[in-house]
Amino acid sequence: MKALHDLGVAESSRALAAGQVSSLELTEHLLARVAEHDSLGCFLHLDAELALAAATAADLRRAAGSSAALLGVPLAHKDIFVTKDMPTTAGSKMLSGYRSPFDATVVERLSEAGTLSLGKLNCDEFAMGSSNENSAYQAVQNPWDRSRVPGGSSGGSAAAVAARLVPGATGTDTGGSIRQPASFTGITGIKPTYGVCSRYGMIAFASSLDQAGPMARSAEDCAMLLSAMSGFDARDATSVQQPPQDFHAQMLQARDGATAAQPLKGLRIGLPLEFFPAALAADVDGAVRAGLAELEKLGATLVDVSLPRTELAIPVYYIIAPAEASSNLSRFDGVRFGHRAAQYDDLLDMYKKTRAEGFGAEVKRRIMIGAYVLSHGYYDAYYLQAQKLRRMIADDFQLCFKQCDLIAGPVAPTVAWKAGEGADDPVKAYLADIFTLPGSLAGLPGMSVPVGFGANGMPVGLQLLGNYFSEGRLLHAAHALQQVTDWHLRKPEGF
Ligand code: GLN
């Protein structure tokens, strides 16, 4: 058997079922690894005692006859999901010391499925960012090159999975925060259709965009986790009413006309012209095209399509997301949650000092932009226009899906950049979200799948986008690719 930390979610599940390892052994091993690689900065909170107790309980349940697929599999959660047994900070000083009285639905469902949590994973403050450098606590290093960022905002989740500290983790994606860090660290991640995973207990950034999803080594691992995480939840008004999905079964479902050598026969993959601009880094372009060539060998056909409003997705997103953020973050007033300024003159002064101390620079920037675009006189000029364009961007995708079944392209225009490089220029970071934002604005499901390495040996992800509720089809294509390639199995040196 492989080293315990090299087992992914599905492999851990099989090893546990076969009695090759106990959950306690697996959990002890991973806790030791987390401690050994503490300098990566992945964890904001670790609870060895709780994890070991949950592992022991899982082993007892298995001995008593339970055969739940995920029973005893250790994970960790992005610190944007509230948890009753551990603190939740959303990467912000505003919530330092905060404890939720309940678990987020995603956390609750994964625990009902038998998984256990080692702790809470670092992220950009309130999930705003692309490099994890906006965390109020610590930066996260990319295990492929410690001087580079792991991406964001789910950077702690991505780095922890890539460094083999956990087989899988939860993430959230508002404008790319599952897909981009997955791409930057060489792991697999899926953001499902908006509404597939409950947002209950997921600290809100931009409610009309926020979606939870799994980050793991392979499409198979993601399929198993997503089946457990997803499903209707009456506590989230935007949760989609559909019966529970078995994404693992959907992933394995053979296509009509498929053959053993060509499992993707008949699958039409659209390549939007705008996803391959002249300015796209050559190394990213090369790896993405290598991935596409493999998909073609598997029987897929590539067709040219167009998403003419791709560039507009950036201004549209950076109006809508801050608008929603400014509204969502108004609840952090020093009264109800977390931080409160120690000294103040009156109520207004308390609000001001609390928010000035509690929020970091990027969060403040977005609150100000959001308040501005929603204010009288600017609402029509900015917010309303952005909403109209958002609809047009979604319509463009529907035109594309008349010509193809899936859409493919790069996740990000470059590989992971050096820490500190984007610090003085927020707009530069915003521009790098160009390929993930259109799908987010449309509410579509999307994946990042490793397809090789670019400059300085840094990983590159292929983005696959599908129409609403096509998670099964996305996972099927990614799984087929991972059956004939080993990019997702490569790991950073020293891990
Ligand atoms: N990078 C984007 C932002 O900063 C996306 C973040 C996210 O998906 N949470 O808003």
Short mmCIF file of C-alpha atoms and ligand atoms in Angstrom, two decimals:
data_model
loop_
_atom_site.label_atom_id
_atom_site.label_comp_id
_atom_site.label_asym_id
_atom_site.label_seq_id
_atom_site.Cartn_x
_atom_site.Cartn_y
_atom_site.Cartn_z
CA MET A 1 0.00 0.00 0.00
CA LYS A 2 1.02 3.62 -0.59
CA ALA A 3 2.10 5.83 2.31
CA LEU A 4 -1.01 6.81 4.26
CA HIS A 5 -0.80 10.47 3.26
CA ASP A 6 -0.70 9.50 -0.42
CA LEU A 7 -4.16 7.98 -0.22
CA GLY A 8 -6.84 10.20 -1.72
CA VAL A 9 -10.46 10.21 -0.58
CA ALA A 10 -11.54 7.18 -2.64
CA GLU A 11 -8.35 5.28 -1.79
CA SER A 12 -8.75 6.03 1.92
CA SER A 13 -12.33 4.86 1.71
CA ARG A 14 -11.27 1.58 0.10
CA ALA A 15 -8.36 1.01 2.51
CA LEU A 16 -10.66 1.62 5.48
CA ALA A 17 -13.31 -0.74 4.08
CA ALA A 18 -10.70 -3.44 3.47
CA GLY A 19 -9.42 -3.08 7.01
CA GLN A 20 -5.92 -2.18 5.74
CA VAL A 21 -5.91 0.85 7.97
CA SER A 22 -8.06 2.25 10.75
CA SER A 23 -9.38 5.77 10.84
CA LEU A 24 -7.37 6.31 14.01
CA GLU A 25 -4.10 5.32 12.29
CA LEU A 26 -4.89 7.50 9.31
CA THR A 27 -5.84 10.47 11.48
CA GLU A 28 -2.76 10.15 13.72
CA HIS A 29 -0.54 9.99 10.66
CA LEU A 30 -2.10 13.07 9.07
CA LEU A 31 -2.02 15.07 12.32
CA ALA A 32 1.72 14.38 12.53
CA ARG A 33 2.10 15.57 8.94
CA VAL A 34 0.16 18.74 9.58
CA ALA A 35 2.49 19.49 12.51
CA GLU A 36 5.57 18.69 10.39
CA HIS A 37 4.45 21.07 7.63
CA ASP A 38 3.05 23.78 9.86
CA SER A 39 5.19 26.38 8.09
CA LEU A 40 2.96 26.10 4.99
CA GLY A 41 0.36 28.09 6.94
CA CYS A 42 -2.61 25.97 5.85
CA PHE A 43 -4.40 25.60 9.18
CA LEU A 44 -5.95 28.38 11.24
CA HIS A 45 -7.16 25.90 13.81
CA LEU A 46 -6.25 22.30 14.50
CA ASP A 47 -8.06 20.06 16.95
CA ALA A 48 -6.17 16.80 17.40
CA GLU A 49 -8.22 15.69 20.37
CA LEU A 50 -11.54 16.09 18.58
CA ALA A 51 -10.20 14.47 15.41
CA LEU A 52 -8.84 11.45 17.27
CA ALA A 53 -12.10 11.01 19.18
CA ALA A 54 -14.08 11.17 15.91
CA ALA A 55 -11.69 8.66 14.31
CA THR A 56 -12.11 6.25 17.21
CA ALA A 57 -15.89 6.62 16.98
CA ALA A 58 -15.76 5.94 13.22
CA ASP A 59 -13.70 2.79 13.79
CA LEU A 60 -16.26 1.59 16.35
CA ARG A 61 -19.13 2.27 13.95
CA ARG A 62 -17.33 0.29 11.26
CA ALA A 63 -16.68 -2.58 13.68
CA ALA A 64 -20.41 -2.53 14.45
CA GLY A 65 -21.19 -3.08 10.77
CA SER A 66 -21.47 0.39 9.21
CA SER A 67 -20.10 0.53 5.68
CA ALA A 68 -20.74 4.18 4.80
CA ALA A 69 -18.29 5.05 2.01
CA LEU A 70 -16.79 8.08 3.72
CA LEU A 71 -16.80 6.66 7.24
CA GLY A 72 -13.57 7.61 9.00
CA VAL A 73 -12.11 9.68 6.14
CA PRO A 74 -10.25 12.71 7.56
CA LEU A 75 -10.86 16.10 5.93
CA ALA A 76 -10.54 19.75 6.88
CA HIS A 77 -12.89 22.66 6.26
CA LYS A 78 -12.28 26.09 4.83
CA ASP A 79 -12.63 28.49 7.74
CA ILE A 80 -15.60 30.16 6.08
CA PHE A 81 -17.94 27.32 7.11
CA VAL A 82 -19.22 27.81 10.64
CA THR A 83 -18.57 24.94 13.07
CA LYS A 84 -19.89 24.53 16.56
CA ASP A 85 -16.92 22.54 17.88
CA MET A 86 -14.19 24.79 16.53
CA PRO A 87 -13.76 28.55 16.11
CA THR A 88 -14.61 30.19 12.78
CA THR A 89 -12.80 33.32 11.59
CA ALA A 90 -13.37 33.63 7.82
CA GLY A 91 -9.71 34.66 7.80
CA SER A 92 -10.69 37.92 9.49
CA LYS A 93 -9.70 39.62 12.72
CA MET A 94 -13.34 40.65 12.90
CA LEU A 95 -14.25 37.10 13.87
CA SER A 96 -11.26 36.20 16.02
CA GLY A 97 -12.50 34.03 18.87
CA TYR A 98 -15.94 33.61 17.29
CA ARG A 99 -17.76 30.33 17.85
CA SER A 100 -20.93 29.46 16.02
CA PRO A 101 -23.80 27.79 17.87
CA PHE A 102 -24.38 25.49 14.86
CA ASP A 103 -22.61 23.70 12.00
CA ALA A 104 -22.90 24.80 8.36
CA THR A 105 -25.06 22.38 6.37
CA VAL A 106 -22.07 21.28 4.27
CA VAL A 107 -20.10 20.49 7.45
CA GLU A 108 -23.09 18.72 8.98
CA ARG A 109 -23.68 16.60 5.87
CA LEU A 110 -20.04 15.57 5.57
CA SER A 111 -19.98 14.61 9.20
CA GLU A 112 -23.24 12.64 8.82
CA ALA A 113 -21.54 10.83 5.93
CA GLY A 114 -18.87 9.73 8.41
CA THR A 115 -15.97 12.09 7.63
CA LEU A 116 -14.07 13.79 10.41
CA SER A 117 -12.38 17.16 10.48
CA LEU A 118 -8.80 17.86 11.52
CA GLY A 119 -9.41 21.59 11.69
CA LYS A 120 -10.11 24.82 9.86
CA LEU A 121 -8.22 25.94 6.78
CA ASN A 122 -6.80 29.35 6.04
CA CYS A 123 -8.41 31.60 3.41
CA ASP A 124 -8.50 35.16 2.19
CA GLU A 125 -10.48 37.39 4.51
CA PHE A 126 -14.20 36.74 3.88
CA ALA A 127 -13.08 34.85 0.74
CA MET A 128 -12.00 38.07 -0.99
CA GLY A 129 -8.82 37.48 -2.91
CA SER A 130 -6.84 35.28 -5.26
CA SER A 131 -3.64 34.60 -3.34
CA ASN A 132 -4.54 33.97 0.29
CA GLU A 133 -2.45 37.01 1.17
CA ASN A 134 -5.60 38.77 2.39
CA SER A 135 -5.86 36.41 5.36
CA ALA A 136 -5.60 38.45 8.55
CA TYR A 137 -3.64 35.62 10.19
CA GLN A 138 -0.92 34.22 7.98
CA ALA A 139 0.02 33.68 4.37
CA VAL A 140 -0.15 30.20 2.83
CA GLN A 141 2.82 28.88 0.89
CA ASN A 142 2.41 26.95 -2.35
CA PRO A 143 3.99 23.51 -1.71
CA TRP A 144 5.30 23.45 -5.31
CA ASP A 145 7.40 26.55 -4.60
CA ARG A 146 7.19 28.06 -1.16
CA SER A 147 7.96 31.53 -2.48
CA ARG A 148 4.76 31.46 -4.52
CA VAL A 149 1.10 31.89 -3.57
CA PRO A 150 -1.28 28.91 -3.50
CA GLY A 151 -4.06 30.97 -5.09
CA GLY A 152 -7.19 31.99 -3.29
CA SER A 153 -9.43 32.43 -1.66
CA SER A 154 -9.44 28.69 -0.76
CA GLY A 155 -5.62 28.66 -0.61
CA GLY A 156 -5.34 26.79 2.68
CA SER A 157 -7.58 24.03 1.34
CA ALA A 158 -5.61 23.77 -1.91
CA ALA A 159 -2.17 23.75 -0.29
CA ALA A 160 -3.25 21.21 2.35
CA VAL A 161 -4.52 18.79 -0.30
CA ALA A 162 -1.50 19.34 -2.58
CA ALA A 163 0.95 18.82 0.30
CA ARG A 164 -0.83 15.59 1.27
CA LEU A 165 -1.87 16.88 4.68
CA VAL A 166 -5.47 15.82 4.03
CA PRO A 167 -7.00 13.71 1.24
CA GLY A 168 -9.70 16.30 0.61
CA ALA A 169 -11.07 19.60 1.82
CA THR A 170 -14.02 21.92 1.42
CA GLY A 171 -13.74 25.17 -0.48
CA THR A 172 -16.00 27.94 -1.69
CA ASP A 173 -16.08 29.65 -5.06
CA THR A 174 -17.63 33.07 -5.61
CA GLY A 175 -15.59 34.07 -8.65
CA GLY A 176 -13.06 31.27 -8.91
CA SER A 177 -11.91 30.45 -5.39
CA ILE A 178 -12.10 26.68 -5.82
CA ARG A 179 -10.91 26.48 -9.42
CA GLN A 180 -7.98 28.94 -9.32
CA PRO A 181 -6.23 27.60 -6.19
CA ALA A 182 -6.83 24.05 -7.46
CA SER A 183 -5.09 25.06 -10.70
CA PHE A 184 -2.22 26.77 -8.86
CA THR A 185 -1.52 23.71 -6.69
CA GLY A 186 -2.14 20.85 -9.14
CA ILE A 187 -5.25 19.42 -7.52
CA THR A 188 -8.83 18.81 -8.72
CA GLY A 189 -11.75 20.97 -7.64
CA ILE A 190 -15.36 21.42 -8.63
CA LYS A 191 -17.70 24.34 -8.10
CA PRO A 192 -21.19 22.97 -8.63
CA THR A 193 -24.18 24.75 -10.15
CA TYR A 194 -25.33 27.62 -7.93
CA GLY A 195 -27.82 26.16 -5.44
CA VAL A 196 -26.54 22.56 -5.44
CA CYS A 197 -24.74 22.94 -2.09
CA SER A 198 -26.46 24.74 0.74
CA ARG A 199 -25.05 28.14 1.74
CA TYR A 200 -26.49 27.81 5.24
CA GLY A 201 -23.64 28.47 7.65
CA MET A 202 -21.25 29.52 4.91
CA ILE A 203 -20.21 33.05 5.86
CA ALA A 204 -21.64 35.21 3.08
CA PHE A 205 -19.44 37.21 0.72
CA ALA A 206 -21.62 37.70 -2.39
CA SER A 207 -24.75 35.64 -1.85
CA SER A 208 -25.86 35.38 -5.47
CA LEU A 209 -22.48 33.88 -6.42
CA ASP A 210 -21.16 31.95 -3.38
CA GLN A 211 -21.08 28.18 -3.83
CA ALA A 212 -19.38 25.41 -1.85
CA GLY A 213 -17.51 22.53 -3.42
CA PRO A 214 -14.86 19.88 -2.80
CA MET A 215 -11.12 20.12 -3.44
CA ALA A 216 -9.23 16.83 -3.68
CA ARG A 217 -6.71 14.83 -5.70
CA SER A 218 -9.01 13.46 -8.39
CA ALA A 219 -12.40 13.74 -10.04
CA GLU A 220 -13.40 10.53 -8.29
CA ASP A 221 -12.53 12.01 -4.89
CA CYS A 222 -14.50 15.15 -5.73
CA ALA A 223 -17.51 13.08 -6.87
CA MET A 224 -17.62 11.22 -3.56
CA LEU A 225 -17.37 14.39 -1.48
CA LEU A 226 -19.87 16.32 -3.60
CA SER A 227 -22.48 13.57 -3.25
CA ALA A 228 -22.26 13.96 0.52
CA MET A 229 -22.10 17.79 0.59
CA SER A 230 -24.91 18.62 -1.81
CA GLY A 231 -28.68 18.39 -1.74
CA PHE A 232 -31.72 20.46 -0.91
CA ASP A 233 -31.70 22.37 2.35
CA ALA A 234 -34.83 24.18 3.50
CA ARG A 235 -32.64 26.57 5.51
CA ASP A 236 -31.17 28.11 2.33
CA ALA A 237 -33.79 29.89 0.22
CA THR A 238 -31.64 29.51 -2.93
CA SER A 239 -31.03 25.79 -2.43
CA VAL A 240 -32.20 23.82 -5.46
CA GLN A 241 -35.00 21.35 -4.88
CA GLN A 242 -33.66 18.21 -6.45
CA PRO A 243 -33.36 14.66 -5.14
CA PRO A 244 -30.00 13.58 -3.68
CA GLN A 245 -27.45 12.96 -6.42
CA ASP A 246 -24.94 10.13 -6.67
CA PHE A 247 -22.19 11.95 -8.52
CA HIS A 248 -19.89 8.94 -8.31
CA ALA A 249 -22.41 6.84 -10.24
CA GLN A 250 -22.91 9.71 -12.72
CA MET A 251 -19.14 9.96 -13.17
CA LEU A 252 -18.96 6.28 -14.10
CA GLN A 253 -22.05 6.32 -16.33
CA ALA A 254 -20.96 5.40 -19.85
CA ARG A 255 -21.96 7.77 -22.65
CA ASP A 256 -24.13 6.55 -25.50
CA GLY A 257 -21.84 5.33 -28.27
CA ALA A 258 -18.76 5.27 -26.04
CA THR A 259 -16.14 2.58 -26.50
CA ALA A 260 -13.47 1.36 -24.08
CA ALA A 261 -10.78 3.29 -25.93
CA GLN A 262 -12.99 6.29 -26.59
CA PRO A 263 -15.12 6.90 -23.50
CA LEU A 264 -15.73 10.50 -24.58
CA LYS A 265 -16.83 9.65 -28.12
CA GLY A 266 -19.39 12.17 -29.30
CA LEU A 267 -18.62 14.70 -26.57
CA ARG A 268 -18.34 18.18 -28.07
CA ILE A 269 -16.01 20.51 -26.19
CA GLY A 270 -16.30 24.19 -27.03
CA LEU A 271 -13.21 26.38 -26.97
CA PRO A 272 -14.21 30.01 -26.55
CA LEU A 273 -12.02 32.19 -28.71
CA GLU A 274 -11.86 34.72 -25.86
CA PHE A 275 -10.35 32.11 -23.49
CA PHE A 276 -7.24 31.89 -25.67
CA PRO A 277 -6.17 35.52 -26.13
CA ALA A 278 -2.77 36.40 -27.57
CA ALA A 279 -1.74 37.56 -24.10
CA LEU A 280 -2.29 34.11 -22.56
CA ALA A 281 0.98 32.87 -21.06
CA ALA A 282 2.60 30.39 -23.45
CA ASP A 283 3.24 27.79 -20.74
CA VAL A 284 -0.43 27.84 -19.67
CA ASP A 285 -1.56 27.66 -23.30
CA GLY A 286 0.76 24.68 -23.90
CA ALA A 287 -0.43 22.67 -20.91
CA VAL A 288 -4.09 23.40 -21.62
CA ARG A 289 -3.64 22.28 -25.23
CA ALA A 290 -1.90 19.09 -24.05
CA GLY A 291 -4.94 18.36 -21.89
CA LEU A 292 -7.28 19.06 -24.79
CA ALA A 293 -5.26 16.72 -27.03
CA GLU A 294 -5.77 13.94 -24.49
CA LEU A 295 -9.51 14.62 -24.42
CA GLU A 296 -9.53 14.39 -28.23
CA LYS A 297 -7.76 11.01 -28.08
CA LEU A 298 -10.53 9.89 -25.75
CA GLY A 299 -13.03 10.67 -28.50
CA ALA A 300 -14.07 14.25 -27.74
CA THR A 301 -14.33 16.72 -30.59
CA LEU A 302 -13.19 20.31 -30.18
CA VAL A 303 -15.35 23.08 -31.60
CA ASP A 304 -14.74 26.81 -31.74
CA VAL A 305 -17.26 28.91 -29.85
CA SER A 306 -17.40 32.49 -28.63
CA LEU A 307 -18.18 34.17 -25.32
CA PRO A 308 -18.00 37.74 -26.60
CA ARG A 309 -18.57 39.40 -23.22
CA THR A 310 -15.74 37.60 -21.40
CA GLU A 311 -13.79 40.80 -20.71
CA LEU A 312 -16.89 42.49 -19.32
CA ALA A 313 -17.19 39.77 -16.68
CA ILE A 314 -14.45 41.54 -14.68
CA PRO A 315 -16.17 44.94 -14.23
CA VAL A 316 -19.55 43.24 -13.84
CA TYR A 317 -18.28 40.93 -11.10
CA TYR A 318 -16.34 43.68 -9.35
CA ILE A 319 -19.53 45.73 -9.12
CA ILE A 320 -21.98 42.99 -8.14
CA ALA A 321 -19.73 41.11 -5.68
CA PRO A 322 -18.72 44.24 -3.68
CA ALA A 323 -22.33 45.47 -3.72
CA GLU A 324 -23.49 42.23 -2.11
CA ALA A 325 -20.45 42.16 0.19
CA SER A 326 -21.11 45.67 1.49
CA SER A 327 -24.60 44.60 2.40
CA ASN A 328 -23.62 41.21 3.88
CA LEU A 329 -20.77 42.62 5.94
CA SER A 330 -22.93 45.29 7.55
CA ARG A 331 -23.82 42.67 10.18
CA PHE A 332 -20.33 42.94 11.66
CA ASP A 333 -21.05 45.88 13.90
CA GLY A 334 -19.36 44.91 17.15
CA VAL A 335 -22.67 43.97 18.71
CA ARG A 336 -23.60 40.59 17.32
CA PHE A 337 -20.43 38.76 16.29
CA GLY A 338 -16.75 38.66 17.11
CA HIS A 339 -14.58 41.70 17.57
CA ARG A 340 -15.57 44.89 19.39
CA ALA A 341 -13.29 47.91 19.86
CA ALA A 342 -12.06 48.16 23.44
CA GLN A 343 -12.63 51.91 23.75
CA TYR A 344 -15.18 54.21 22.17
CA ASP A 345 -17.23 57.30 22.93
CA ASP A 346 -20.73 56.38 21.79
CA LEU A 347 -22.58 53.83 19.65
CA LEU A 348 -21.53 55.33 16.30
CA ASP A 349 -17.94 55.54 17.46
CA MET A 350 -18.11 51.90 18.55
CA TYR A 351 -19.26 50.85 15.06
CA LYS A 352 -16.57 52.89 13.38
CA LYS A 353 -13.69 51.73 15.56
CA THR A 354 -14.82 48.11 15.52
CA ARG A 355 -15.02 48.01 11.73
CA ALA A 356 -11.83 50.02 11.25
CA GLU A 357 -9.92 47.58 13.47
CA GLY A 358 -11.65 44.36 12.43
CA PHE A 359 -11.54 44.53 8.63
CA GLY A 360 -8.46 44.37 6.44
CA ALA A 361 -7.66 46.67 3.52
CA GLU A 362 -9.21 44.58 0.72
CA VAL A 363 -12.44 44.05 2.63
CA LYS A 364 -12.70 47.78 3.34
CA ARG A 365 -12.02 48.55 -0.32
CA ARG A 366 -14.88 46.29 -1.38
CA ILE A 367 -17.30 47.65 1.24
CA MET A 368 -16.61 51.15 -0.07
CA ILE A 369 -17.00 50.15 -3.74
CA GLY A 370 -20.19 48.29 -2.89
CA ALA A 371 -21.72 51.16 -0.93
CA TYR A 372 -20.82 53.51 -3.78
CA VAL A 373 -22.36 51.47 -6.61
CA LEU A 374 -25.55 50.97 -4.61
CA SER A 375 -25.95 54.59 -3.63
CA HIS A 376 -28.61 56.89 -5.04
CA GLY A 377 -27.56 58.24 -8.41
CA TYR A 378 -24.97 55.52 -9.05
CA TYR A 379 -27.24 52.52 -8.69
CA ASP A 380 -28.63 52.95 -12.22
CA ALA A 381 -25.27 53.77 -13.72
CA TYR A 382 -23.35 50.86 -12.24
CA TYR A 383 -25.30 48.23 -10.35
CA LEU A 384 -28.27 48.01 -12.68
CA GLN A 385 -26.06 48.00 -15.78
CA ALA A 386 -23.96 45.24 -14.26
CA GLN A 387 -27.06 43.16 -13.56
CA LYS A 388 -28.19 43.56 -17.19
CA LEU A 389 -24.79 42.49 -18.44
CA ARG A 390 -24.79 39.54 -16.07
CA ARG A 391 -27.93 38.27 -17.79
CA MET A 392 -26.31 38.76 -21.23
CA ILE A 393 -23.22 36.82 -20.12
CA ALA A 394 -25.45 33.96 -18.98
CA ASP A 395 -27.32 34.07 -22.31
CA ASP A 396 -24.01 33.89 -24.22
CA PHE A 397 -23.29 30.56 -22.50
CA GLN A 398 -26.68 29.21 -23.55
CA LEU A 399 -25.87 30.05 -27.16
CA CYS A 400 -22.56 28.18 -26.79
CA PHE A 401 -24.23 25.14 -25.30
CA LYS A 402 -26.25 24.82 -28.52
CA GLN A 403 -22.94 24.01 -30.21
CA CYS A 404 -21.15 22.02 -27.52
CA ASP A 405 -21.66 19.90 -24.41
CA LEU A 406 -18.82 21.30 -22.30
CA ILE A 407 -16.63 24.38 -22.52
CA ALA A 408 -12.88 24.25 -21.90
CA GLY A 409 -10.07 26.71 -21.43
CA PRO A 410 -7.47 27.81 -18.92
CA VAL A 411 -8.43 28.47 -15.30
CA ALA A 412 -6.08 31.42 -14.97
CA PRO A 413 -3.92 33.39 -17.42
CA THR A 414 -0.66 32.46 -15.61
CA VAL A 415 0.74 29.93 -13.16
CA ALA A 416 0.95 30.87 -9.45
CA TRP A 417 2.81 34.13 -8.95
CA LYS A 418 5.40 35.06 -6.33
CA ALA A 419 4.13 36.11 -2.93
CA GLY A 420 3.99 39.88 -2.64
CA GLU A 421 3.82 40.44 -6.39
CA GLY A 422 0.21 41.60 -6.48
CA ALA A 423 0.26 43.42 -3.17
CA ASP A 424 0.29 47.02 -4.39
CA ASP A 425 -2.09 46.57 -7.32
CA PRO A 426 -5.51 45.04 -6.54
CA VAL A 427 -6.70 45.58 -10.11
CA LYS A 428 -3.96 43.28 -11.42
CA ALA A 429 -5.35 40.49 -9.26
CA TYR A 430 -8.91 41.27 -10.42
CA LEU A 431 -7.85 40.97 -14.07
CA ALA A 432 -6.41 37.50 -13.42
CA ASP A 433 -9.95 36.27 -12.62
CA ILE A 434 -11.01 36.70 -16.24
CA PHE A 435 -11.61 33.04 -17.09
CA THR A 436 -13.38 32.01 -13.90
CA LEU A 437 -15.75 34.97 -13.51
CA PRO A 438 -18.03 34.39 -16.54
CA GLY A 439 -19.10 30.93 -15.32
CA SER A 440 -19.63 32.26 -11.81
CA LEU A 441 -21.85 35.11 -12.99
CA ALA A 442 -23.91 32.61 -14.98
CA GLY A 443 -24.15 30.23 -11.98
CA LEU A 444 -22.69 27.35 -14.00
CA PRO A 445 -20.72 24.38 -12.67
CA GLY A 446 -16.97 24.37 -13.34
CA MET A 447 -13.90 22.30 -12.60
CA SER A 448 -10.17 22.65 -12.52
CA VAL A 449 -8.32 19.54 -13.64
CA PRO A 450 -4.50 19.27 -13.60
CA VAL A 451 -3.05 19.15 -17.13
CA GLY A 452 0.66 19.60 -16.63
CA PHE A 453 3.26 22.09 -15.59
CA GLY A 454 4.32 25.49 -16.80
CA ALA A 455 7.17 27.86 -16.07
CA ASN A 456 9.27 26.99 -13.00
CA GLY A 457 7.53 23.62 -12.74
CA MET A 458 4.30 25.17 -11.50
CA PRO A 459 1.03 23.27 -12.06
CA VAL A 460 -1.55 24.28 -14.66
CA GLY A 461 -5.26 23.48 -14.51
CA LEU A 462 -7.71 22.98 -17.35
CA GLN A 463 -11.05 24.61 -16.72
CA LEU A 464 -14.11 22.63 -17.76
CA LEU A 465 -17.48 24.38 -17.64
CA GLY A 466 -20.84 22.71 -18.15
CA ASN A 467 -24.45 23.74 -18.40
CA TYR A 468 -26.64 23.84 -15.29
CA PHE A 469 -26.67 20.55 -13.35
CA SER A 470 -24.08 18.89 -15.58
CA GLU A 471 -21.75 18.03 -12.68
CA GLY A 472 -21.99 14.35 -13.63
CA ARG A 473 -20.89 15.07 -17.18
CA LEU A 474 -18.00 17.27 -16.00
CA LEU A 475 -16.81 14.64 -13.54
CA HIS A 476 -17.15 11.95 -16.21
CA ALA A 477 -14.89 13.84 -18.62
CA ALA A 478 -12.35 14.71 -15.91
CA HIS A 479 -12.31 11.12 -14.65
CA ALA A 480 -11.77 9.78 -18.18
CA LEU A 481 -8.83 12.17 -18.56
CA GLN A 482 -7.39 11.07 -15.21
CA GLN A 483 -7.60 7.41 -16.24
CA VAL A 484 -5.07 8.01 -19.04
CA THR A 485 -2.91 10.80 -17.57
CA ASP A 486 -1.01 11.12 -14.31
CA TRP A 487 -0.76 14.89 -13.85
CA HIS A 488 -3.13 14.70 -10.88
CA LEU A 489 -0.91 12.08 -9.22
CA ARG A 490 2.28 14.18 -9.30
CA LYS A 491 3.18 15.72 -6.01
CA PRO A 492 5.50 18.49 -4.97
CA GLU A 493 9.01 17.48 -3.99
CA GLY A 494 9.48 16.99 -0.27
CA PHE A 495 5.86 16.05 0.32
N1 GLN B 1 -10.69 36.34 -6.72
C1 GLN B 1 -12.08 36.63 -6.63
C2 GLN B 1 -12.30 37.74 -5.62
O1 GLN B 1 -11.37 38.22 -5.11
C3 GLN B 1 -12.88 35.42 -6.29
C4 GLN B 1 -12.94 35.08 -4.84
C5 GLN B 1 -13.85 33.94 -4.54
O2 GLN B 1 -14.23 33.17 -5.43
N2 GLN B 1 -14.22 33.82 -3.28
O3 GLN B 1 -13.40 38.13 -5.37
#
